[in-house]
XYZ file of C-alpha atoms in Angstrom:
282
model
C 14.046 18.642 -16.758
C 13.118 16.627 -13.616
C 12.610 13.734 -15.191
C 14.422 10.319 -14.149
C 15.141 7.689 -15.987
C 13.649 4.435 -14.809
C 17.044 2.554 -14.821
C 17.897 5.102 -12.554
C 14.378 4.963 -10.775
C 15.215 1.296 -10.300
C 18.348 2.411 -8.316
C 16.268 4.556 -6.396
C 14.153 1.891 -5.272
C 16.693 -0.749 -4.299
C 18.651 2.170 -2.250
C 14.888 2.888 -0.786
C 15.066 -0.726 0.729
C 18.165 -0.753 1.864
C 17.207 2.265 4.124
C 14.333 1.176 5.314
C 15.600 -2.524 6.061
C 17.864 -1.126 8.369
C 15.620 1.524 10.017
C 15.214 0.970 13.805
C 12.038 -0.813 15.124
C 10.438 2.383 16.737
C 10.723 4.356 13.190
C 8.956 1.608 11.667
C 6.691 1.136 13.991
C 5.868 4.419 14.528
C 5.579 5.817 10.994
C 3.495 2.521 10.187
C 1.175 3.726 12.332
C 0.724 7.080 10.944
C 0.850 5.689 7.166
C -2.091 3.092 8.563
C -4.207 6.042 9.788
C -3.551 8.540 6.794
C -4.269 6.046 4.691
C -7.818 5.177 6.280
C -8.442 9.001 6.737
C -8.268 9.035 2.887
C -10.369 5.636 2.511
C -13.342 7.714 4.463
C -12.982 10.659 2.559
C -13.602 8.370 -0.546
C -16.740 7.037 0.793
C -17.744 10.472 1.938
C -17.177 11.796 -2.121
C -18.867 8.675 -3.401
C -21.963 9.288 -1.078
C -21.965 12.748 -1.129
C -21.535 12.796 -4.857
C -23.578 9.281 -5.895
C -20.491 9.102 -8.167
C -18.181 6.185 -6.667
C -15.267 7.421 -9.495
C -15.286 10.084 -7.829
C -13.867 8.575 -4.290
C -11.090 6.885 -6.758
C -10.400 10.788 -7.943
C -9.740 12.118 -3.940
C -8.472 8.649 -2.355
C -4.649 8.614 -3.435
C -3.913 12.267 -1.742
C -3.592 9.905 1.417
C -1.043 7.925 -0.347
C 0.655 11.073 -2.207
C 0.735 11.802 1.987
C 2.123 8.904 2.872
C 5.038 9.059 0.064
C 6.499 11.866 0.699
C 6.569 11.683 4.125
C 8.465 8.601 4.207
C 6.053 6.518 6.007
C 6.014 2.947 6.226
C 3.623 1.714 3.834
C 3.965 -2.508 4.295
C 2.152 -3.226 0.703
C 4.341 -0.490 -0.965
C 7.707 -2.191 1.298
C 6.596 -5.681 -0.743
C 8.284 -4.013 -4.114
C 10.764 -1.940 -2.292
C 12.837 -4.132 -0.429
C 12.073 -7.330 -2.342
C 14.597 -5.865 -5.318
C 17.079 -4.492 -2.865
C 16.806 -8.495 -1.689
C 16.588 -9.548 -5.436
C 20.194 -7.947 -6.190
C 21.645 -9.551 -2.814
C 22.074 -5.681 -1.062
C 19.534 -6.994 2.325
C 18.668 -10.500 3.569
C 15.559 -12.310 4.409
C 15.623 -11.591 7.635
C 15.789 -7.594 7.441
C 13.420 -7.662 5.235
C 11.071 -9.721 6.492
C 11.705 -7.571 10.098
C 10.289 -4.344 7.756
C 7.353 -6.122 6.651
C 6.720 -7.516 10.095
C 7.091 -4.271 11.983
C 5.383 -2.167 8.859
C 2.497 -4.168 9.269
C 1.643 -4.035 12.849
C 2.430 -0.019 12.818
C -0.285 -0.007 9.540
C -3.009 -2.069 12.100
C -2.121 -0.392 14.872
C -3.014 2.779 12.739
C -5.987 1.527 11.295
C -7.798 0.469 14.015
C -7.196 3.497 15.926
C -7.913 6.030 13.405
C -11.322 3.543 12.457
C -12.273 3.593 16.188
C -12.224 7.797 16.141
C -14.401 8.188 13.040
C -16.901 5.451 13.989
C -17.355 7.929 17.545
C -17.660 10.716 15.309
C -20.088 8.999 12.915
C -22.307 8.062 15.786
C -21.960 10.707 17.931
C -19.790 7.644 20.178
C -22.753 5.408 19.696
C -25.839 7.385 20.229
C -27.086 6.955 16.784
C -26.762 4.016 14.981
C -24.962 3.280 10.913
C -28.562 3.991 9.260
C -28.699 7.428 10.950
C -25.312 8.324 8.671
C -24.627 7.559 5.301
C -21.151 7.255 5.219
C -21.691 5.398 8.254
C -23.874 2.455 6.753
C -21.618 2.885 3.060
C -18.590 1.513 5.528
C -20.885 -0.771 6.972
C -22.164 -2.274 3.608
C -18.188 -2.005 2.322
C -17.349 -4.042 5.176
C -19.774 -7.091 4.461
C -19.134 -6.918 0.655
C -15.294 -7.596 1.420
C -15.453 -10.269 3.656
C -19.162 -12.231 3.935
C -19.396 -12.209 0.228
C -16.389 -13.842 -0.600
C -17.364 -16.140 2.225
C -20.591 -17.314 0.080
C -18.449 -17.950 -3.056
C -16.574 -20.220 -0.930
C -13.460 -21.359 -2.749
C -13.777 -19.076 -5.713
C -14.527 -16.091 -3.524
C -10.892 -16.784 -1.935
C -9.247 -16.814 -5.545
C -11.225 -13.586 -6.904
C -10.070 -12.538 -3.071
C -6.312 -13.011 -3.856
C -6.403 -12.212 -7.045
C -8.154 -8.642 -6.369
C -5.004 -7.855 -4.222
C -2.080 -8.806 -6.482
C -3.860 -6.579 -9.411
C -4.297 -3.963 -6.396
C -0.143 -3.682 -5.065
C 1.306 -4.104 -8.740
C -0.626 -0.763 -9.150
C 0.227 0.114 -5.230
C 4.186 -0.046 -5.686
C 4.261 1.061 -8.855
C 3.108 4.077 -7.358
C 5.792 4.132 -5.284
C 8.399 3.344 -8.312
C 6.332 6.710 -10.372
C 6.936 9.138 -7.501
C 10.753 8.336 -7.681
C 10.329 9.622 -11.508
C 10.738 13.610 -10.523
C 13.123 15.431 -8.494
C 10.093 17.786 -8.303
C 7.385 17.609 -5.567
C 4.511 18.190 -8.186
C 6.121 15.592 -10.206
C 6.400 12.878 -7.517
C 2.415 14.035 -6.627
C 1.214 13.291 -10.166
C 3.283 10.498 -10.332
C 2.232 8.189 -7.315
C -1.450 9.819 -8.177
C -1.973 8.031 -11.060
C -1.640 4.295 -10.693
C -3.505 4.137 -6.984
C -6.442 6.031 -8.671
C -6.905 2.691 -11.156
C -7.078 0.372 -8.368
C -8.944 2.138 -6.082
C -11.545 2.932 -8.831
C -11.601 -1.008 -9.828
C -12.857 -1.984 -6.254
C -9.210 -3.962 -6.083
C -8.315 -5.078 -2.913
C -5.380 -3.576 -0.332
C -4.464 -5.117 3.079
C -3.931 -1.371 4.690
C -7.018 -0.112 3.175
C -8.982 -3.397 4.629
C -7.363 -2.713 8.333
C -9.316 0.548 8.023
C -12.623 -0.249 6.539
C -13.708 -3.911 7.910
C -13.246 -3.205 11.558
C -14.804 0.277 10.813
C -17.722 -1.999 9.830
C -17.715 -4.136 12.351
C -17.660 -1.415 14.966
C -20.938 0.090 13.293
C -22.458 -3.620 13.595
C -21.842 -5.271 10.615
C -22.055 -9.574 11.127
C -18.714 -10.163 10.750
C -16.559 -12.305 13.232
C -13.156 -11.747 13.888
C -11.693 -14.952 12.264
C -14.151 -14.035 9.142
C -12.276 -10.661 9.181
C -9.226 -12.650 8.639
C -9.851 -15.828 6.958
C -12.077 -14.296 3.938
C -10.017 -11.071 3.558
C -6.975 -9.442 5.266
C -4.530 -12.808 5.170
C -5.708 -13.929 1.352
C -5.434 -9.982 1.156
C -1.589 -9.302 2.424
C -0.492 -12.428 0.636
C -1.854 -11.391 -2.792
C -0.589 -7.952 -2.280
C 2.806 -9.204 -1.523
C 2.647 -11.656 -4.445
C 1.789 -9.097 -7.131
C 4.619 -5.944 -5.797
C 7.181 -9.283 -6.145
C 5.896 -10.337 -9.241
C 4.933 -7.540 -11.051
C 7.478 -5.012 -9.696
C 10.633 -6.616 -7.976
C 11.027 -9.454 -10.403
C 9.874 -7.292 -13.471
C 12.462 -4.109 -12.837
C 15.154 -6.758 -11.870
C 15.095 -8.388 -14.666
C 15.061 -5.572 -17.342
C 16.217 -2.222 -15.716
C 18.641 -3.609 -12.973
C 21.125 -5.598 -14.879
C 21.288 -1.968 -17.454
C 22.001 -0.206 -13.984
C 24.777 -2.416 -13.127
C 26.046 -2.147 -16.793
C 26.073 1.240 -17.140
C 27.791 1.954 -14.109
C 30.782 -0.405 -15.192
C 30.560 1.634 -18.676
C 30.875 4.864 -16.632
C 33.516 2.816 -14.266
C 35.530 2.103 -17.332
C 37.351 5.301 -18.115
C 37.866 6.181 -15.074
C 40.324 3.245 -14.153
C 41.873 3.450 -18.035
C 42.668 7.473 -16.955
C 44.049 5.185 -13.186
C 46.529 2.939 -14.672
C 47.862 5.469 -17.634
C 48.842 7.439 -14.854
């Protein structure tokens, strides 16, 4: 069997952060960047299934093979990093300051990503500006996305920010617990199904991810959506990243320290035990 056990998935995870705490700044940079595009190649070809299909579940059915992508490939994912290296921090193995370096240097490889990877497909969606978003309909779905995630919150004012926030801790507790799931097989099908699963929920519940939002709102504004820069950041991708970050702390670091990680650490003095008895009879 390939299954792991999740004290032993909870391991997994604070060894993850250790790694990628101490990874050097071009590896993170670089590998953000390519987990920032991948990811917003798979955020188009959920639009494209929703529009082509007129079935929006349907985009939630194809959009995690970009995260499946990104997971076992080893890229730096900064919303998936909030779980990671926040319980590797949690049990004392990293500081603040190497972690905070991974989420600093994750995130600007992600945006650096994004932006490119939105700037190619709006060329190709407009044949590089000769047609405008109405003349494509995954063009003007992007554009309409765009709007929806940062103007309307805008209107709601105070409790648009809150539903704002809110949408993105419900979004990363699903987002690392993906990661956590694909560290339950030894198998590659096994880590597929397993990362598949929870990013499908939130992506099918219109949640809200800071990577994701790199992609689509400057995609939007490219096409010509109303949306200033500052409104880009103010209604969505800072009250985004923080809420991400809030619920992979909350609802995965904090939760797997507290119940998993002190079993670890017991079971490994159990297993310590007889070993140093067999020591000193010696």
């Amino acid at each position: 069997m390939d299954f792991v056990k999740p004290v032993e998935m909870a391991k997994a995870m604070s060894d993850s952060g250790v790694v990628r705490a101490q990874l050097p700044v071009r590896d993170m940079l670089v590998r953000g960047m390519m987990a920032g595009a991948i990811l917003g190649i798979a955020t188009s070809l959920a639009v494209t299934a929703a529009v082509q299909t007129g079935v929006p579940f349907a985009g939630a059915l194809v959009f995690p093979v970009g995260f499946v992508m990104i997971v076992c490939l080893g890229l730096e994912l900064c919303t998936g990093n909030f779980g990671i290296l926040a319980l590797a921090s949690m049990e004392g193995r990293i500081g603040l300051k190497p972690m905070m370096r991974n989420f600093g240097w994750s995130f600007l490889g992600n945006l650096i990503g994004s932006l490119l990877y939105a700037l190619l497909l709006v060329i190709a969606l407009t044949n590089f500006w000769h047609t405008g978003a109405d003349a494509n309909p995954v063009a003007k779905k992007i554009l309409d996305i765009a709007q929806a995630k940062t103007l309307a919150y805008e209107n709601l004012g105070t409790a648009g920010m809150i539903t704002c926030f809110v949408k993105a801790m419900l979004c990363n507790w699903m987002v690392c617990l993906g990661v956590t799931m694909a560290m339950m097989s030894t198998s590659t099908f096994g880590k597929i199904f397993g990362a598949w699963l929870p990013v499908l929920l939130f992506f099918a519940q219109g949640f809200e991810h800071a990577v994701v939002n790199m992609f689509m709102i400057p995609a939007g504004m490219m096409l010509g959506a109303p949306i200033s820069f500052e409104q880009w950041w103010a209604w969505n991708q800072i009250p985004v990243t923080l809420g991400n970050f809030v619920g992979g702390v909350l609802f995965i670091s904090l939760a797997w320290y507290l119940t998993y990680r002190p079993q670890a650490v017991a079971a490994s003095r159990v297993e310590a035990a007889p070993a140093s008895a067999a020591i000193a009879a010696r």
